Tab-separated table of C-alpha atoms in Angstrom:
chain	number	residue	atom	x	y	z
A	20	UNK	CA	120.632	80.169	78.739
A	21	UNK	CA	121.727	79.693	82.384
A	22	UNK	CA	123.141	76.484	83.600
A	23	UNK	CA	122.588	75.528	87.395
A	24	UNK	CA	124.319	72.538	88.961
A	25	UNK	CA	122.667	71.224	92.188
A	26	UNK	CA	125.702	69.677	94.054
A	27	UNK	CA	126.592	68.486	97.473
A	28	UNK	CA	129.128	65.526	98.009
A	29	UNK	CA	126.964	64.359	100.912
A	30	UNK	CA	124.012	62.317	100.298
A	31	UNK	CA	120.391	62.581	101.553
A	32	UNK	CA	120.419	66.436	101.650
A	33	UNK	CA	117.654	66.973	99.286
A	34	UNK	CA	119.413	67.446	96.043
A	35	UNK	CA	117.088	65.656	93.575
A	36	UNK	CA	113.985	67.147	95.423
A	37	UNK	CA	115.629	70.657	95.116
A	38	UNK	CA	116.330	70.034	91.396
A	39	UNK	CA	113.121	68.495	90.367
A	40	UNK	CA	110.962	71.174	92.222
A	41	UNK	CA	113.207	73.992	90.934
A	42	UNK	CA	112.948	72.758	87.502
A	43	UNK	CA	109.191	72.270	87.552
A	44	UNK	CA	108.757	75.606	89.394
A	45	UNK	CA	110.718	77.437	86.679
A	46	UNK	CA	108.930	75.637	83.818
A	47	UNK	CA	105.498	76.696	85.462
A	48	UNK	CA	106.878	80.375	85.285
A	49	UNK	CA	107.244	79.952	81.412
A	50	UNK	CA	111.078	79.111	81.609
A	51	UNK	CA	111.814	76.321	78.902
A	52	UNK	CA	113.697	74.111	81.204
A	53	UNK	CA	115.915	70.983	80.958
A	54	UNK	CA	116.606	68.778	83.841
A	55	UNK	CA	119.527	66.439	83.412
A	56	UNK	CA	119.950	63.524	85.901
A	57	UNK	CA	123.666	62.766	86.574
A	58	UNK	CA	123.230	60.139	89.249
A	59	UNK	CA	123.096	56.448	88.194
A	60	UNK	CA	120.381	55.948	90.740
A	61	UNK	CA	117.929	57.611	88.254
A	62	UNK	CA	115.866	59.192	90.864
A	63	UNK	CA	114.782	62.258	88.793
A	64	UNK	CA	112.650	59.987	86.565
A	65	UNK	CA	111.206	58.384	89.747
A	66	UNK	CA	110.348	61.960	91.075
A	67	UNK	CA	108.599	62.752	87.796
A	68	UNK	CA	106.723	59.634	87.578
A	69	UNK	CA	108.758	58.305	84.491
A	70	UNK	CA	110.581	55.105	83.714
A	71	UNK	CA	114.302	55.221	84.185
A	72	UNK	CA	116.199	55.397	80.943
A	73	UNK	CA	119.754	55.672	79.562
A	74	UNK	CA	119.168	59.049	78.009
A	75	UNK	CA	122.622	60.240	79.573
A	76	UNK	CA	124.475	57.255	78.315
A	77	UNK	CA	123.210	57.862	74.714
A	78	UNK	CA	124.191	61.526	74.868
A	79	UNK	CA	127.575	61.242	76.219
A	80	UNK	CA	128.959	57.952	75.517
A	81	UNK	CA	132.354	58.764	73.696
A	82	UNK	CA	132.252	58.201	69.902
A	83	UNK	CA	128.605	57.317	70.039
A	84	UNK	CA	126.938	60.517	71.445
A	85	UNK	CA	123.575	61.583	70.068
A	86	UNK	CA	122.667	65.376	69.620
A	87	UNK	CA	120.860	66.741	72.548
A	88	UNK	CA	117.451	67.183	70.710
A	89	UNK	CA	117.375	63.293	70.097
A	90	UNK	CA	118.211	62.460	73.791
A	91	UNK	CA	115.867	64.314	75.885
A	92	UNK	CA	112.566	62.929	77.086
A	93	UNK	CA	109.423	65.191	77.618
A	94	UNK	CA	108.497	65.138	81.211
A	95	UNK	CA	104.847	65.307	80.442
A	96	UNK	CA	104.780	68.817	81.844
A	97	UNK	CA	104.650	71.987	79.788
A	98	UNK	CA	108.190	73.483	79.052
A	99	UNK	CA	109.957	70.808	81.057
A	100	UNK	CA	112.310	68.292	79.424
A	101	UNK	CA	114.565	65.630	81.222
A	102	UNK	CA	117.582	63.728	80.430
A	103	UNK	CA	117.110	60.522	82.506
A	104	UNK	CA	119.731	58.333	83.857
A	105	UNK	CA	120.073	54.693	85.092
A	106	UNK	CA	122.633	52.011	85.780
A	107	UNK	CA	124.235	52.481	82.426
A	108	UNK	CA	125.628	55.877	83.868
A	109	UNK	CA	128.113	53.776	85.798
A	110	UNK	CA	129.473	52.316	82.551
A	111	UNK	CA	129.287	55.788	80.979
A	112	UNK	CA	131.603	57.241	83.806
A	113	UNK	CA	134.202	54.413	83.222
A	114	UNK	CA	134.158	55.093	79.557
A	115	UNK	CA	134.494	58.889	80.027
A	116	UNK	CA	137.416	58.270	82.507
A	117	UNK	CA	139.616	57.064	79.731
A	118	UNK	CA	138.300	59.817	77.269
A	119	UNK	CA	140.169	63.104	76.313
A	120	UNK	CA	138.608	66.391	77.427
A	121	UNK	CA	136.259	64.527	79.615
A	122	UNK	CA	135.761	67.618	81.833
A	123	UNK	CA	134.014	69.400	78.982
A	124	UNK	CA	131.543	66.768	77.787
A	125	UNK	CA	128.610	68.365	79.391
A	126	UNK	CA	129.815	71.883	78.298
A	127	UNK	CA	129.995	70.651	74.659
A	128	UNK	CA	126.690	68.911	74.916
A	129	UNK	CA	124.858	72.061	76.050
A	130	UNK	CA	126.711	74.490	73.900
A	131	UNK	CA	123.811	74.957	71.405
A	132	UNK	CA	120.888	73.853	73.611
A	133	UNK	CA	117.903	75.988	73.198
A	134	UNK	CA	116.683	76.160	76.678
A	135	UNK	CA	116.216	79.188	79.010
A	136	UNK	CA	117.514	77.052	81.982
A	137	UNK	CA	119.422	73.924	82.332
A	138	UNK	CA	119.602	72.200	85.904
A	139	UNK	CA	122.208	69.519	86.488
A	140	UNK	CA	121.164	67.094	89.374
A	141	UNK	CA	124.599	65.667	90.529
A	142	UNK	CA	125.401	62.417	92.266
A	143	UNK	CA	126.556	62.616	95.983
A	144	UNK	CA	130.104	61.653	94.807
A	145	UNK	CA	133.254	63.128	93.279
A	146	UNK	CA	133.343	61.647	89.807
A	147	UNK	CA	134.053	62.735	86.156
A	148	UNK	CA	130.191	63.808	85.926
A	149	UNK	CA	130.426	65.944	88.877
A	150	UNK	CA	133.489	67.658	87.557
A	151	UNK	CA	132.027	68.119	84.129
A	152	UNK	CA	128.871	69.669	85.690
A	153	UNK	CA	130.862	72.142	87.618
A	154	UNK	CA	132.784	73.165	84.397
A	155	UNK	CA	129.611	73.278	82.463
A	156	UNK	CA	127.437	75.240	84.926
A	157	UNK	CA	127.337	79.047	85.552
A	158	UNK	CA	126.263	78.713	89.087
A	159	UNK	CA	126.175	75.895	91.612
A	160	UNK	CA	123.433	75.514	94.094
A	161	UNK	CA	124.248	73.541	97.293
A	162	UNK	CA	121.405	72.150	99.346
A	163	UNK	CA	122.567	71.012	102.778
A	164	UNK	CA	120.814	69.703	105.759
A	165	UNK	CA	121.724	71.704	108.949
A	166	UNK	CA	123.933	69.151	110.498
A	167	UNK	CA	127.664	69.010	110.864
A	168	UNK	CA	128.365	66.425	108.188
A	169	UNK	CA	126.149	67.972	105.528
A	170	UNK	CA	127.712	71.341	106.196
A	171	UNK	CA	131.077	69.602	105.924
A	172	UNK	CA	129.924	68.604	102.443
A	173	UNK	CA	129.318	72.220	101.472
A	174	UNK	CA	132.938	72.891	102.327
A	175	UNK	CA	134.058	69.993	100.316
A	176	UNK	CA	132.014	71.354	97.291
A	177	UNK	CA	133.608	74.791	97.652
A	178	UNK	CA	137.140	73.232	97.842
A	179	UNK	CA	136.390	71.330	94.538
A	180	UNK	CA	135.040	74.559	92.913
A	181	UNK	CA	138.238	76.361	94.017
A	182	UNK	CA	140.279	73.636	92.571
A	183	UNK	CA	138.418	73.780	89.141
A	184	UNK	CA	138.883	77.560	88.793
A	185	UNK	CA	141.472	77.167	86.095
A	186	UNK	CA	139.039	75.314	83.766
A	187	UNK	CA	135.750	76.496	85.124
A	188	UNK	CA	134.110	80.044	85.483
A	189	UNK	CA	131.263	78.371	87.683
A	190	UNK	CA	130.450	80.438	90.711
A	191	UNK	CA	128.528	79.736	93.998
A	192	UNK	CA	124.904	80.658	93.521
A	193	UNK	CA	123.531	79.859	96.815
A	194	UNK	CA	123.488	77.411	99.756
A	195	UNK	CA	120.039	76.162	100.485
A	196	UNK	CA	119.483	74.846	103.885
A	197	UNK	CA	116.892	71.898	103.609
A	198	UNK	CA	115.166	69.680	106.170
A	199	UNK	CA	114.958	72.714	108.376
A	200	UNK	CA	113.641	71.853	111.783
A	201	UNK	CA	112.430	74.677	113.963
A	202	UNK	CA	112.264	72.361	116.858
A	203	UNK	CA	116.001	71.751	117.228
A	204	UNK	CA	118.844	74.116	118.349
A	205	UNK	CA	121.226	72.569	115.893
A	206	UNK	CA	119.211	73.754	112.822
A	207	UNK	CA	119.206	77.220	114.091
A	208	UNK	CA	122.896	77.271	115.139
A	209	UNK	CA	124.029	75.754	111.823
A	210	UNK	CA	121.846	78.285	109.880
A	211	UNK	CA	123.356	81.212	111.777
A	212	UNK	CA	126.761	79.838	111.283
A	213	UNK	CA	126.115	79.510	107.554
A	214	UNK	CA	124.582	82.903	107.267
A	215	UNK	CA	127.431	84.627	109.173
A	216	UNK	CA	130.005	83.338	106.843
A	217	UNK	CA	128.052	83.471	103.426
A	218	UNK	CA	125.629	86.104	104.073
A	219	UNK	CA	123.186	86.617	101.396
A	220	UNK	CA	124.430	83.431	99.578
A	221	UNK	CA	122.614	81.517	102.222
A	222	UNK	CA	118.953	81.419	101.047
A	223	UNK	CA	115.846	80.921	103.178
A	224	UNK	CA	115.628	77.384	104.423
A	225	UNK	CA	113.141	74.701	103.235
A	226	UNK	CA	111.078	73.214	106.175
A	227	UNK	CA	111.254	69.594	106.741
A	228	UNK	CA	108.027	68.161	105.290
A	229	UNK	CA	106.806	64.767	104.834
A	230	UNK	CA	105.024	65.915	101.614
A	231	UNK	CA	108.505	65.699	99.837
A	232	UNK	CA	108.935	61.941	100.575
A	233	UNK	CA	105.162	61.161	99.836
A	234	UNK	CA	105.296	63.023	96.475
A	235	UNK	CA	108.093	60.851	95.144
A	236	UNK	CA	106.058	57.790	96.011
A	237	UNK	CA	103.289	58.987	93.675
A	238	UNK	CA	105.809	60.173	91.099
A	239	UNK	CA	104.572	63.823	91.300
A	240	UNK	CA	106.382	67.017	91.881
A	241	UNK	CA	105.447	68.887	94.985
A	242	UNK	CA	103.855	71.552	92.995
A	243	UNK	CA	101.399	68.803	91.784
A	244	UNK	CA	100.967	66.494	94.997
A	245	UNK	CA	100.801	69.255	97.751
A	246	UNK	CA	100.638	72.873	96.374
A	247	UNK	CA	99.880	73.826	99.984
A	248	UNK	CA	102.918	71.951	101.506
A	249	UNK	CA	105.022	73.774	104.077
A	250	UNK	CA	108.056	72.811	101.915
A	251	UNK	CA	106.768	74.975	99.204
A	252	UNK	CA	105.062	77.760	101.239
A	253	UNK	CA	107.681	78.207	103.884
A	254	UNK	CA	106.947	79.486	107.454
A	255	UNK	CA	104.547	82.219	108.246
A	256	UNK	CA	106.506	85.073	109.841
A	257	UNK	CA	105.051	87.260	112.715
A	258	UNK	CA	104.408	89.981	110.227
A	259	UNK	CA	102.328	87.674	107.984
A	260	UNK	CA	105.022	87.283	105.166
A	261	UNK	CA	106.338	83.653	104.189
A	262	UNK	CA	109.828	82.862	104.988
A	263	UNK	CA	111.489	79.944	103.263
A	264	UNK	CA	110.139	77.259	101.201
A	265	UNK	CA	110.699	76.256	97.499
A	266	UNK	CA	108.460	79.218	96.244
A	267	UNK	CA	110.846	81.709	97.752
A	268	UNK	CA	113.933	79.616	96.313
A	269	UNK	CA	112.344	79.864	92.852
A	270	UNK	CA	111.816	83.624	93.438
A	271	UNK	CA	115.554	83.840	94.556
A	272	UNK	CA	116.621	82.018	91.297
A	273	UNK	CA	114.701	84.457	89.275
A	274	UNK	CA	115.787	87.464	91.141
A	275	UNK	CA	119.393	86.753	91.630
A	276	UNK	CA	120.599	84.165	89.002
A	277	UNK	CA	118.397	84.685	85.849
A	278	UNK	CA	118.493	88.461	85.874
B	20	UNK	CA	116.511	70.353	131.645
B	21	UNK	CA	114.482	70.205	128.316
B	22	UNK	CA	116.364	70.769	125.088
B	23	UNK	CA	114.343	73.817	124.390
B	24	UNK	CA	115.730	75.392	127.659
B	25	UNK	CA	119.243	74.418	127.064
B	26	UNK	CA	121.312	77.412	125.865
B	27	UNK	CA	123.114	76.165	122.909
B	28	UNK	CA	126.832	76.607	122.930
B	29	UNK	CA	127.897	78.565	119.815
B	30	UNK	CA	131.248	78.187	117.792
B	31	UNK	CA	131.850	74.808	119.196
B	32	UNK	CA	133.565	72.593	116.778
B	33	UNK	CA	131.753	73.909	113.794
B	34	UNK	CA	133.022	73.706	110.228
B	35	UNK	CA	135.344	76.673	109.404
B	36	UNK	CA	134.866	78.955	106.305
B	37	UNK	CA	136.934	81.682	104.896
B	38	UNK	CA	135.055	84.976	105.883
B	39	UNK	CA	133.223	86.514	103.191
B	40	UNK	CA	132.069	90.056	103.367
B	41	UNK	CA	128.446	90.141	102.200
B	42	UNK	CA	125.052	90.913	103.833
B	43	UNK	CA	122.656	88.235	104.986
B	44	UNK	CA	119.396	87.505	103.042
B	45	UNK	CA	116.629	89.500	104.699
B	46	UNK	CA	114.278	86.533	104.967
B	47	UNK	CA	117.063	84.526	106.664
B	48	UNK	CA	117.585	87.351	109.052
B	49	UNK	CA	113.896	87.451	109.870
B	50	UNK	CA	113.753	83.865	110.441
B	51	UNK	CA	116.747	83.770	112.578
B	52	UNK	CA	115.315	86.611	114.658
B	53	UNK	CA	112.015	84.994	115.178
B	54	UNK	CA	113.598	81.707	116.037
B	55	UNK	CA	115.835	83.237	118.577
B	56	UNK	CA	112.947	85.032	120.213
B	57	UNK	CA	110.898	81.934	120.423
B	58	UNK	CA	113.872	80.042	122.030
B	59	UNK	CA	114.540	82.892	124.389
B	60	UNK	CA	110.789	82.700	125.347
B	61	UNK	CA	111.003	78.946	125.965
B	62	UNK	CA	113.705	79.576	128.619
B	63	UNK	CA	111.390	81.858	130.545
B	64	UNK	CA	109.478	80.728	133.642
B	65	UNK	CA	105.725	80.115	132.968
B	66	UNK	CA	104.682	83.211	134.551
B	67	UNK	CA	107.189	85.267	132.506
B	68	UNK	CA	106.144	83.437	129.387
B	69	UNK	CA	102.544	84.212	129.946
B	70	UNK	CA	103.331	87.812	130.556
B	71	UNK	CA	105.241	88.018	127.185
B	72	UNK	CA	102.321	86.456	125.420
B	73	UNK	CA	99.960	88.797	126.857
B	74	UNK	CA	101.919	91.840	125.902
B	75	UNK	CA	102.371	90.358	122.452
B	76	UNK	CA	98.484	89.971	122.218
B	77	UNK	CA	98.031	93.518	123.227
B	78	UNK	CA	100.394	94.910	120.807
B	79	UNK	CA	98.761	92.993	118.172
B	80	UNK	CA	95.261	94.195	119.118
B	81	UNK	CA	96.462	97.800	119.158
B	82	UNK	CA	98.139	97.514	115.853
B	83	UNK	CA	94.906	98.691	113.930
B	84	UNK	CA	94.863	101.868	116.048
B	85	UNK	CA	98.369	102.833	115.127
B	86	UNK	CA	99.102	105.439	112.557
B	87	UNK	CA	102.003	107.625	111.629
B	88	UNK	CA	101.592	111.184	110.417
B	89	UNK	CA	104.203	113.804	109.910
B	90	UNK	CA	103.432	116.960	112.062
B	91	UNK	CA	105.582	120.022	112.791
B	92	UNK	CA	107.986	119.164	115.799
B	93	UNK	CA	106.602	122.352	117.740
B	94	UNK	CA	103.012	121.132	117.322
B	95	UNK	CA	104.019	117.682	118.654
B	96	UNK	CA	105.802	119.190	121.559
B	97	UNK	CA	102.756	121.302	122.243
B	98	UNK	CA	100.406	118.283	122.247
B	99	UNK	CA	102.946	116.371	124.610
B	100	UNK	CA	103.094	119.346	127.019
B	101	UNK	CA	99.357	119.690	127.043
B	102	UNK	CA	98.948	115.999	127.716
B	103	UNK	CA	101.318	116.094	130.656
B	104	UNK	CA	99.609	119.178	132.165
B	105	UNK	CA	95.956	117.435	131.840
B	106	UNK	CA	97.412	114.132	132.756
B	107	UNK	CA	95.954	112.493	129.758
B	108	UNK	CA	97.502	110.226	127.086
B	109	UNK	CA	98.816	112.273	124.105
B	110	UNK	CA	97.128	109.963	121.605
B	111	UNK	CA	93.721	110.606	123.015
B	112	UNK	CA	94.119	114.319	122.729
B	113	UNK	CA	95.381	113.821	119.086
B	114	UNK	CA	92.365	111.539	118.573
B	115	UNK	CA	89.947	114.097	120.047
B	116	UNK	CA	91.483	116.942	117.896
B	117	UNK	CA	91.062	114.879	114.660
B	118	UNK	CA	87.510	113.891	115.752
B	119	UNK	CA	86.762	117.744	116.218
B	120	UNK	CA	88.214	118.603	112.890
B	121	UNK	CA	86.355	115.810	111.074
B	122	UNK	CA	82.907	117.151	112.631
B	123	UNK	CA	83.849	120.837	111.774
B	124	UNK	CA	84.629	119.760	108.246
B	125	UNK	CA	81.436	117.868	107.907
B	126	UNK	CA	79.434	120.971	109.212
B	127	UNK	CA	81.353	123.143	106.713
B	128	UNK	CA	82.857	125.416	109.366
B	129	UNK	CA	86.479	124.837	108.171
B	130	UNK	CA	87.785	126.515	105.219
B	131	UNK	CA	91.081	125.046	103.738
B	132	UNK	CA	91.417	127.580	101.077
B	133	UNK	CA	93.894	129.975	102.936
B	134	UNK	CA	96.226	127.122	103.417
B	135	UNK	CA	96.062	125.446	100.105
B	136	UNK	CA	98.972	125.735	97.602
B	137	UNK	CA	99.421	123.683	94.472
B	138	UNK	CA	101.646	120.488	94.917
B	139	UNK	CA	104.253	119.390	92.386
B	140	UNK	CA	103.918	115.772	93.522
B	141	UNK	CA	102.220	113.318	91.063
B	142	UNK	CA	100.425	111.881	94.032
B	143	UNK	CA	98.754	115.102	95.401
B	144	UNK	CA	97.107	118.079	93.796
B	145	UNK	CA	97.648	120.307	96.872
B	146	UNK	CA	99.700	120.984	99.964
B	147	UNK	CA	98.716	122.706	103.040
B	148	UNK	CA	100.946	125.393	103.859
B	149	UNK	CA	100.911	126.191	107.744
B	150	UNK	CA	102.307	129.394	109.055
B	151	UNK	CA	105.254	128.379	111.162
B	152	UNK	CA	104.365	131.048	113.606
B	153	UNK	CA	101.168	129.135	114.487
B	154	UNK	CA	102.923	125.595	114.862
B	155	UNK	CA	103.612	126.435	118.613
B	156	UNK	CA	99.989	127.230	118.928
């Protein structure tokens, strides 16, 4: 089992869309996948067309925690289960703040999980669940918009990861540029800058695509709502191959992280 | 000046990272290369841009005519020298030679037997062994 945490301390960079699209993409490729929403906004359930729920609260509340198998919700898609989140996650974080060994709550929860891949969708903040995710995960994936503030968020995540090195073996899996806009110099400049520093850990970018927002409104994943969307297929390169997009991201996850 | 024509200033006030010594993802490299080329073209004058587009179209049209065969360097040099002497494109001489060969082959006037040697490759049954003395023709 591989645990991937989708993190960036900056909000609005496409973490939830990336986590949901990746989870459903892997499930479609026959990986038994669990998607855990660690954000009190409960947007993972919205993206999958489910009611928000307190699954996470029931699974992690100190002293009352249920076993994983009793707390997951089927997503309605083959091989994809989900642990939903809602406002009770805020109470959970307060309760965990006073608990011993709080950094290990997710690690303990997932110890005996029978999934091929677990994806943790983190909140855009530095809290106890964020730390627990980075302790439990094998790799972090950092989606980032190609602008100065979001790229600063990348640096903050890497600083946090470095700070946790005594209790976590989590490594940087990839930086995933999102909302890539070919029309602006800033996107290209920031992409080049990231690629220069992180080399092959910067994966091909996800093109900006209105289908991402629309699919959320209908409670469908991109694979269901717009299988021909540019955000999935990427750009067509001059030699005819596709570059970027979520399909290539799922390919990379399979090639690089799930080997 | 339109934003597309403006040359971006690199290295200005960007977030600093510790350098890591790995290679860039090939798809990212390809995308950056393509974007840079497009941006460069956007900075050209209309006439220069039209020229670039025309050249690219010509290259694309000729792509199907391109092929790559390994031939002995002496033979290649001979075709090149001949092309210069006759003031003809070398590609057209090579095309004519291949056409003549194909016609002779169809007419049964060419025998490959003296050249054929068994191949150890799983892909081919035979190799044609040419006499190095004949390469220079």
